[in-house]
Short mmCIF file of C-alpha atoms and ligand atoms in Angstrom, two decimals:
data_model
loop_
_atom_site.label_atom_id
_atom_site.label_comp_id
_atom_site.label_asym_id
_atom_site.label_seq_id
_atom_site.Cartn_x
_atom_site.Cartn_y
_atom_site.Cartn_z
CA MET J 378 30.63 -33.83 290.76
CA ASN J 379 31.11 -31.78 287.66
CA PHE J 380 33.69 -29.45 286.20
CA PRO J 381 35.79 -27.79 287.53
CA VAL J 382 36.07 -30.34 290.36
CA THR J 383 36.07 -33.24 287.94
CA ARG J 384 38.71 -33.01 285.25
CA MET J 385 38.98 -36.20 283.22
CA ARG J 386 42.24 -35.04 281.68
CA ARG J 387 44.10 -35.37 285.02
CA LEU J 388 44.53 -39.08 284.41
CA ARG J 389 45.64 -38.64 280.79
CA ARG J 390 48.61 -36.34 281.37
CA THR J 391 51.52 -38.74 281.00
CA GLU J 392 52.05 -42.17 279.49
CA ALA J 393 52.84 -43.51 282.98
CA MET J 394 49.50 -42.21 284.23
CA ARG J 395 47.61 -43.54 281.20
CA SER J 396 49.25 -46.90 281.62
CA LEU J 397 48.19 -47.05 285.27
CA VAL J 398 44.52 -46.55 284.46
CA ARG J 399 44.40 -48.61 281.25
CA GLU J 400 41.45 -51.01 281.33
CA THR J 401 42.24 -53.38 278.50
CA HIS J 402 45.52 -55.16 277.91
CA LEU J 403 46.93 -57.22 275.09
CA HIS J 404 49.60 -59.85 275.53
CA PRO J 405 51.30 -62.10 272.99
CA GLY J 406 50.02 -65.24 274.72
CA ALA J 407 46.46 -64.29 273.78
CA LEU J 408 47.28 -64.06 270.07
CA ILE J 409 46.88 -66.98 267.68
CA TYR J 410 48.64 -67.00 264.31
CA PRO J 411 47.05 -68.77 261.31
CA LEU J 412 49.33 -70.82 259.04
CA PHE J 413 48.51 -72.07 255.54
CA ILE J 414 50.49 -75.21 254.87
CA CYS J 415 51.06 -76.41 251.30
CA PRO J 416 52.95 -79.31 249.69
CA GLY J 417 56.56 -79.08 248.58
CA GLU J 418 59.80 -77.80 250.00
CA GLY J 419 61.16 -74.31 250.32
CA VAL J 420 57.78 -72.91 249.26
CA ARG J 421 56.94 -69.44 250.50
CA LYS J 422 54.19 -68.22 248.17
CA PRO J 423 52.91 -64.74 248.97
CA ILE J 424 49.16 -64.14 249.17
CA GLY J 425 48.60 -61.08 246.99
CA SER J 426 45.78 -59.60 249.05
CA MET J 427 47.44 -60.31 252.41
CA PRO J 428 50.90 -58.71 252.64
CA GLY J 429 53.18 -60.73 254.94
CA VAL J 430 51.04 -63.90 254.70
CA PHE J 431 52.22 -66.93 252.72
CA ASN J 432 51.40 -70.46 251.68
CA LEU J 433 54.21 -72.33 253.37
CA SER J 434 55.62 -75.79 252.78
CA LEU J 435 56.22 -77.72 255.98
CA ASP J 436 59.90 -76.75 256.31
CA GLU J 437 59.02 -73.06 255.97
CA ALA J 438 56.01 -73.41 258.26
CA MET J 439 58.31 -74.91 260.88
CA LYS J 440 60.51 -71.80 260.77
CA GLU J 441 57.44 -69.62 261.08
CA ALA J 442 56.18 -71.63 264.04
CA GLU J 443 59.54 -71.32 265.78
CA ALA J 444 59.44 -67.56 265.24
CA CYS J 445 55.97 -67.48 266.81
CA ALA J 446 57.15 -69.47 269.83
CA ALA J 447 60.12 -67.14 270.27
CA LEU J 448 57.75 -64.15 270.25
CA GLY J 449 55.61 -65.66 273.01
CA ILE J 450 52.56 -66.09 270.78
CA GLY J 451 49.89 -68.33 272.33
CA GLY J 452 49.21 -70.70 269.49
CA LEU J 453 48.79 -71.53 265.83
CA LEU J 454 45.67 -72.19 263.80
CA LEU J 455 46.49 -74.59 260.99
CA PHE J 456 44.94 -74.70 257.54
CA GLY J 457 45.98 -77.05 254.76
CA LEU J 458 46.19 -76.79 250.99
CA PRO J 459 46.23 -80.41 249.83
CA ALA J 460 48.01 -81.55 246.66
CA GLU J 461 44.71 -82.91 245.36
CA LYS J 462 41.07 -82.18 246.03
CA ASP J 463 38.04 -84.43 245.51
CA GLU J 464 34.25 -84.41 245.98
CA GLN J 465 34.45 -86.07 249.40
CA ALA J 466 37.32 -83.88 250.65
CA SER J 467 39.26 -87.01 251.55
CA GLY J 468 42.44 -85.00 252.17
CA ALA J 469 40.77 -83.56 255.26
CA TRP J 470 40.87 -86.79 257.24
CA ALA J 471 43.72 -88.66 255.56
CA ASP J 472 46.29 -89.97 258.02
CA ASP J 473 49.00 -88.47 255.83
CA GLY J 474 46.97 -85.31 255.12
CA ILE J 475 48.82 -82.04 254.90
CA VAL J 476 47.82 -80.72 258.34
CA GLN J 477 48.17 -84.15 259.98
CA THR J 478 51.74 -84.35 258.68
CA ALA J 479 52.49 -80.84 259.90
CA LEU J 480 51.02 -81.58 263.34
CA ARG J 481 53.25 -84.63 263.77
CA ALA J 482 56.32 -82.60 262.81
CA PHE J 483 55.36 -79.72 265.10
CA LYS J 484 54.74 -82.06 268.02
CA ALA J 485 58.20 -83.57 267.60
CA ASN J 486 59.84 -80.14 267.89
CA ARG J 487 60.31 -79.27 271.57
CA ARG J 488 60.94 -75.60 270.71
CA LEU J 489 57.22 -75.38 269.93
CA ASP J 490 56.06 -76.67 273.32
CA THR J 491 54.77 -73.23 274.35
CA LEU J 492 52.41 -73.08 271.37
CA VAL J 493 48.88 -74.48 271.43
CA THR J 494 48.25 -76.08 268.06
CA MET J 495 44.71 -75.59 266.83
CA ALA J 496 43.51 -77.37 263.71
CA ASP J 497 40.72 -75.81 261.69
CA VAL J 498 38.17 -78.50 260.88
CA CYS J 499 36.41 -77.91 257.58
CA LEU J 500 36.03 -79.53 254.19
CA CYS J 501 36.25 -76.46 251.95
CA GLU J 502 40.02 -76.49 251.40
CA TYR J 503 39.91 -80.20 250.52
CA SER J 504 36.82 -80.44 248.34
CA SER J 505 36.88 -79.92 244.59
CA HIS J 506 33.72 -77.77 244.82
CA GLY J 507 35.05 -75.57 247.65
CA HIS J 508 32.03 -75.95 249.92
CA CYS J 509 32.35 -76.68 253.63
CA GLY J 510 30.20 -79.82 253.40
CA VAL J 511 29.05 -82.58 251.06
CA VAL J 512 27.29 -81.33 247.93
CA ALA J 513 24.17 -83.10 246.65
CA ARG J 514 23.29 -82.14 243.08
CA ASP J 515 19.91 -82.36 241.46
CA GLY J 516 20.11 -80.99 237.92
CA ASP J 517 20.87 -77.29 238.22
CA HIS J 518 20.10 -77.27 241.93
CA TYR J 519 22.43 -78.22 244.68
CA THR J 520 22.28 -78.45 248.44
CA ILE J 521 24.95 -78.81 251.06
CA GLU J 522 23.94 -81.94 252.97
CA ASN J 523 24.10 -81.56 256.68
CA ASP J 524 24.25 -85.00 258.22
CA SER J 525 26.65 -86.65 255.80
CA SER J 526 28.92 -83.60 256.15
CA VAL J 527 28.85 -83.93 259.93
CA ALA J 528 30.03 -87.53 259.70
CA LEU J 529 33.04 -86.49 257.59
CA LEU J 530 33.81 -83.53 259.84
CA ALA J 531 33.78 -85.74 262.95
CA LYS J 532 36.14 -88.14 261.22
CA THR J 533 38.38 -85.20 260.31
CA ALA J 534 38.44 -83.93 263.90
CA ALA J 535 39.48 -87.37 265.20
CA SER J 536 42.19 -87.64 262.57
CA LEU J 537 43.60 -84.22 263.50
CA ALA J 538 43.50 -85.05 267.21
CA LYS J 539 45.31 -88.32 266.52
CA ALA J 540 48.01 -86.44 264.61
CA GLY J 541 48.57 -84.21 267.65
CA ALA J 542 46.22 -81.20 267.46
CA ASP J 543 45.87 -79.70 270.94
CA ILE J 544 42.49 -78.24 269.98
CA VAL J 545 40.12 -78.93 267.09
CA ALA J 546 38.24 -75.94 265.72
CA PRO J 547 35.20 -76.69 263.51
CA SER J 548 34.46 -73.78 261.17
CA ASP J 549 31.88 -75.38 258.86
CA MET J 550 28.60 -74.32 260.55
CA MET J 551 26.77 -77.64 259.99
CA ASP J 552 24.14 -78.45 262.63
CA GLY J 553 25.12 -81.03 265.20
CA ARG J 554 28.83 -81.11 264.33
CA VAL J 555 30.03 -80.39 267.86
CA ALA J 556 28.10 -83.30 269.40
CA ALA J 557 29.25 -85.63 266.64
CA MET J 558 32.86 -84.56 267.07
CA ARG J 559 32.74 -85.00 270.83
CA GLU J 560 31.37 -88.50 270.40
CA THR J 561 33.93 -89.49 267.77
CA LEU J 562 36.81 -87.93 269.69
CA ASP J 563 35.80 -89.75 272.89
CA ALA J 564 35.29 -93.04 271.09
CA SER J 565 38.79 -92.81 269.61
CA GLY J 566 40.57 -92.06 272.88
CA HIS J 567 40.73 -88.28 272.50
CA GLU J 568 38.46 -87.38 275.38
CA GLN J 569 41.05 -84.77 276.47
CA THR J 570 40.98 -82.85 273.17
CA PRO J 571 38.96 -79.63 273.53
CA ILE J 572 36.60 -78.37 270.84
CA LEU J 573 36.88 -74.69 269.97
CA SER J 574 33.66 -74.11 268.10
CA TYR J 575 33.34 -71.33 265.56
CA ALA J 576 29.92 -71.06 267.16
CA SER J 577 29.07 -67.69 265.75
CA LYS J 578 30.25 -67.50 262.17
CA PHE J 579 28.62 -65.17 259.71
CA ALA J 580 28.49 -65.48 255.91
CA SER J 581 30.89 -62.60 255.41
CA ALA J 582 32.44 -60.79 252.48
CA PHE J 583 35.42 -60.23 254.77
CA TYR J 584 36.56 -63.83 254.12
CA GLY J 585 37.39 -62.92 250.51
CA PRO J 586 41.20 -62.84 250.81
CA PHE J 587 41.24 -66.09 252.85
CA ARG J 588 39.76 -67.93 249.92
CA GLU J 589 42.83 -66.94 247.93
CA ALA J 590 45.11 -67.95 250.81
CA ALA J 591 43.40 -71.32 251.36
CA ASP J 592 42.36 -71.84 247.75
CA SER J 593 38.85 -72.54 249.01
CA ALA J 594 36.45 -70.32 247.04
CA PRO J 595 33.26 -72.24 246.23
CA LEU J 596 33.08 -73.13 242.52
CA PHE J 597 29.36 -72.31 242.49
CA GLY J 598 26.91 -70.67 244.86
CA ASP J 599 27.85 -69.23 248.22
CA ARG J 600 27.92 -70.19 251.89
CA ARG J 601 24.70 -68.51 252.95
CA SER J 602 22.75 -71.72 253.47
CA TYR J 603 25.08 -72.72 256.31
CA GLN J 604 26.84 -69.61 257.66
CA MET J 605 24.74 -67.03 259.49
CA ASP J 606 23.09 -63.94 258.10
CA GLY J 607 25.09 -60.92 259.22
CA ALA J 608 21.95 -59.16 260.41
CA ASN J 609 21.20 -61.65 263.19
CA LEU J 610 22.37 -61.23 266.78
CA ARG J 611 19.74 -63.37 268.49
CA GLU J 612 20.38 -66.24 266.11
CA ALA J 613 24.08 -66.04 267.00
CA MET J 614 23.17 -66.48 270.68
CA ARG J 615 21.10 -69.56 269.81
CA GLU J 616 23.98 -71.03 267.82
CA ILE J 617 26.28 -70.55 270.81
CA GLU J 618 23.77 -72.06 273.26
CA LEU J 619 23.42 -75.13 271.06
CA ASP J 620 27.16 -75.57 270.68
CA ILE J 621 27.63 -75.34 274.43
CA ALA J 622 24.88 -77.91 274.95
CA GLU J 623 26.62 -80.18 272.43
CA GLY J 624 29.86 -79.98 274.37
CA ALA J 625 31.92 -77.08 273.01
CA ASP J 626 34.78 -76.18 275.38
CA MET J 627 35.54 -72.77 273.89
CA LEU J 628 33.89 -70.37 271.47
CA LEU J 629 35.24 -68.53 268.45
CA MET J 630 33.46 -65.47 267.11
CA LYS J 631 33.95 -64.47 263.50
CA PRO J 632 34.51 -61.98 261.89
CA ALA J 633 35.55 -59.56 264.64
CA MET J 634 35.41 -55.88 263.77
CA PRO J 635 32.04 -55.75 262.00
CA TYR J 636 30.55 -57.94 264.79
CA LEU J 637 31.90 -56.45 268.01
CA ASP J 638 28.38 -56.19 269.41
CA VAL J 639 27.96 -59.94 268.95
CA ILE J 640 31.20 -60.56 270.84
CA GLN J 641 30.09 -58.25 273.64
CA GLU J 642 26.69 -59.88 273.96
CA ALA J 643 28.22 -63.36 273.99
CA ARG J 644 30.71 -62.29 276.66
CA GLN J 645 27.87 -61.12 278.86
CA ARG J 646 25.80 -64.26 278.43
CA PHE J 647 28.33 -67.08 278.41
CA ASP J 648 31.21 -68.06 280.67
CA LEU J 649 33.20 -70.23 278.28
CA PRO J 650 36.60 -69.03 277.12
CA MET J 651 35.97 -67.04 273.98
CA GLY J 652 38.16 -66.01 271.10
CA ALA J 653 37.52 -63.76 268.14
CA TYR J 654 38.91 -64.12 264.62
CA GLN J 655 40.13 -60.92 263.02
CA VAL J 656 39.61 -62.34 259.55
CA SER J 657 41.49 -61.95 256.31
CA GLY J 658 39.45 -59.02 254.98
CA GLU J 659 39.95 -57.05 258.18
CA TYR J 660 43.71 -57.54 257.76
CA SER J 661 43.69 -56.79 254.03
CA MET J 662 41.72 -53.57 254.29
CA LEU J 663 44.03 -52.22 256.98
CA HIS J 664 47.07 -53.17 254.90
CA ALA J 665 45.59 -51.48 251.84
CA ALA J 666 45.29 -48.28 253.84
CA PHE J 667 48.82 -48.71 255.28
CA GLU J 668 50.23 -49.05 251.76
CA ARG J 669 48.62 -45.80 250.73
CA GLY J 670 49.89 -44.05 253.80
CA TRP J 671 46.32 -43.40 254.89
CA LEU J 672 46.59 -45.11 258.27
CA GLU J 673 49.52 -45.42 260.65
CA PRO J 674 50.29 -49.17 260.70
CA GLU J 675 51.36 -49.84 264.27
CA ARG J 676 48.81 -47.72 266.06
CA THR J 677 45.94 -48.83 263.85
CA MET J 678 46.84 -52.50 264.24
CA MET J 679 47.03 -52.24 268.03
CA GLU J 680 43.79 -50.24 268.20
CA SER J 681 41.97 -52.84 266.09
CA LEU J 682 43.14 -55.61 268.45
CA THR J 683 42.39 -53.64 271.61
CA GLY J 684 38.84 -53.05 270.38
CA ILE J 685 38.30 -56.78 269.98
CA ARG J 686 39.66 -57.45 273.49
CA ARG J 687 37.54 -54.66 274.95
CA ALA J 688 34.44 -56.18 273.37
CA GLY J 689 35.19 -59.30 275.40
CA ALA J 690 37.43 -61.71 273.48
CA ASP J 691 39.90 -63.60 275.67
CA PHE J 692 42.13 -64.36 272.71
CA ILE J 693 42.37 -63.22 269.11
CA VAL J 694 43.17 -65.18 265.98
CA THR J 695 44.94 -62.63 263.82
CA TYR J 696 47.31 -62.34 260.87
CA PHE J 697 48.88 -59.48 262.86
CA ALA J 698 49.92 -61.85 265.66
CA LYS J 699 53.66 -61.65 264.96
CA ASP J 700 53.69 -57.90 264.32
CA ALA J 701 51.63 -57.22 267.44
CA ALA J 702 53.75 -59.55 269.57
CA LYS J 703 56.84 -57.58 268.48
CA VAL J 704 55.20 -54.32 269.55
CA LEU J 705 54.17 -55.82 272.87
CA GLY J 706 57.73 -57.07 273.39
C1 PBG H 1345 36.80 -72.42 256.45
C2 PBG H 1345 37.21 -71.11 256.99
C3 PBG H 1345 37.10 -69.83 256.42
C4 PBG H 1345 37.75 -68.96 257.29
C5 PBG H 1345 38.21 -69.72 258.36
N1 PBG H 1345 37.84 -71.03 258.17
C6 PBG H 1345 36.54 -69.40 255.13
C7 PBG H 1345 35.11 -69.44 254.87
O1 PBG H 1345 34.30 -69.83 255.71
O2 PBG H 1345 34.75 -69.07 253.77
C8 PBG H 1345 37.94 -67.49 257.08
C9 PBG H 1345 39.16 -66.92 257.71
C10 PBG H 1345 39.58 -65.60 257.20
O3 PBG H 1345 38.89 -64.95 256.39
O4 PBG H 1345 40.65 -65.14 257.61
N2 PBG H 1345 35.44 -72.66 256.38
#
């Protein structure tokens, strides 16, 4: 039935009416806030390219976590900046590693009980070369070894679970890491720890600001031999299928905005809980426009998050988590 019988604007007349027919909803519990934990005390070091984001020493991170809990945010995703880095990224799985120490402190604080603590599992922040896996050098050439990396990543996942991570989230993109982690977690008594696999992670320029935040820029080369080519949707579906077969409990899609079609396709094909990561560059570019007065901060932020939800993400990892939770009340 066409105009004038059908008038689409009838349902847009008032905010009450629009609210009644709204199809996509955001709530604070579906937002995950990333934290970058560094050594020291009283440290709150701003990340130049990410206004409002800091490297935080544990005492400051604790305050931030309490603020997140008070806002009803669903969880935290923890990254660590170790005091020292080495070739083997030994800080990643050290019992007294930076994230392990933070996890123990968070778990002891009952005010954080409503937060799910997710630990990013990767070697790049802990390795002197900044790659996500073990580097094998041969003269001027280098490769990122898969299988030896997987062994270290599995060890890291078990160490993080032992320290109290509710969820381990591998972001390295090595083949076979999910199966190896499941096996190591089970063998060490962590059969109840879920794996949130960054199953579909593209080699993206949008991670640029994160590498400042996590001090994890590769010293040489790039990540294109392990992260996916941004042109490939079918390959992303294969990656997800494999991770599910290896035992992933949940999926994380990354980045979000330039890959909404990938999120939508994954939502249609797979029934696992699925999150999307609105990555550092997505946050930075919006902030750059806010600073210039070119975009209206609150509306643009909420629209960017709604788009990701509409594409099919159940939850969103976002540096806007606190700001959005305040808007959502
Ligand atoms: C670690 C990791 C990265 C991000 C999350 N985990 C960086 C990378 O792969 O280079 C990016 C997050 C962001 O940009 O906000 N491998």
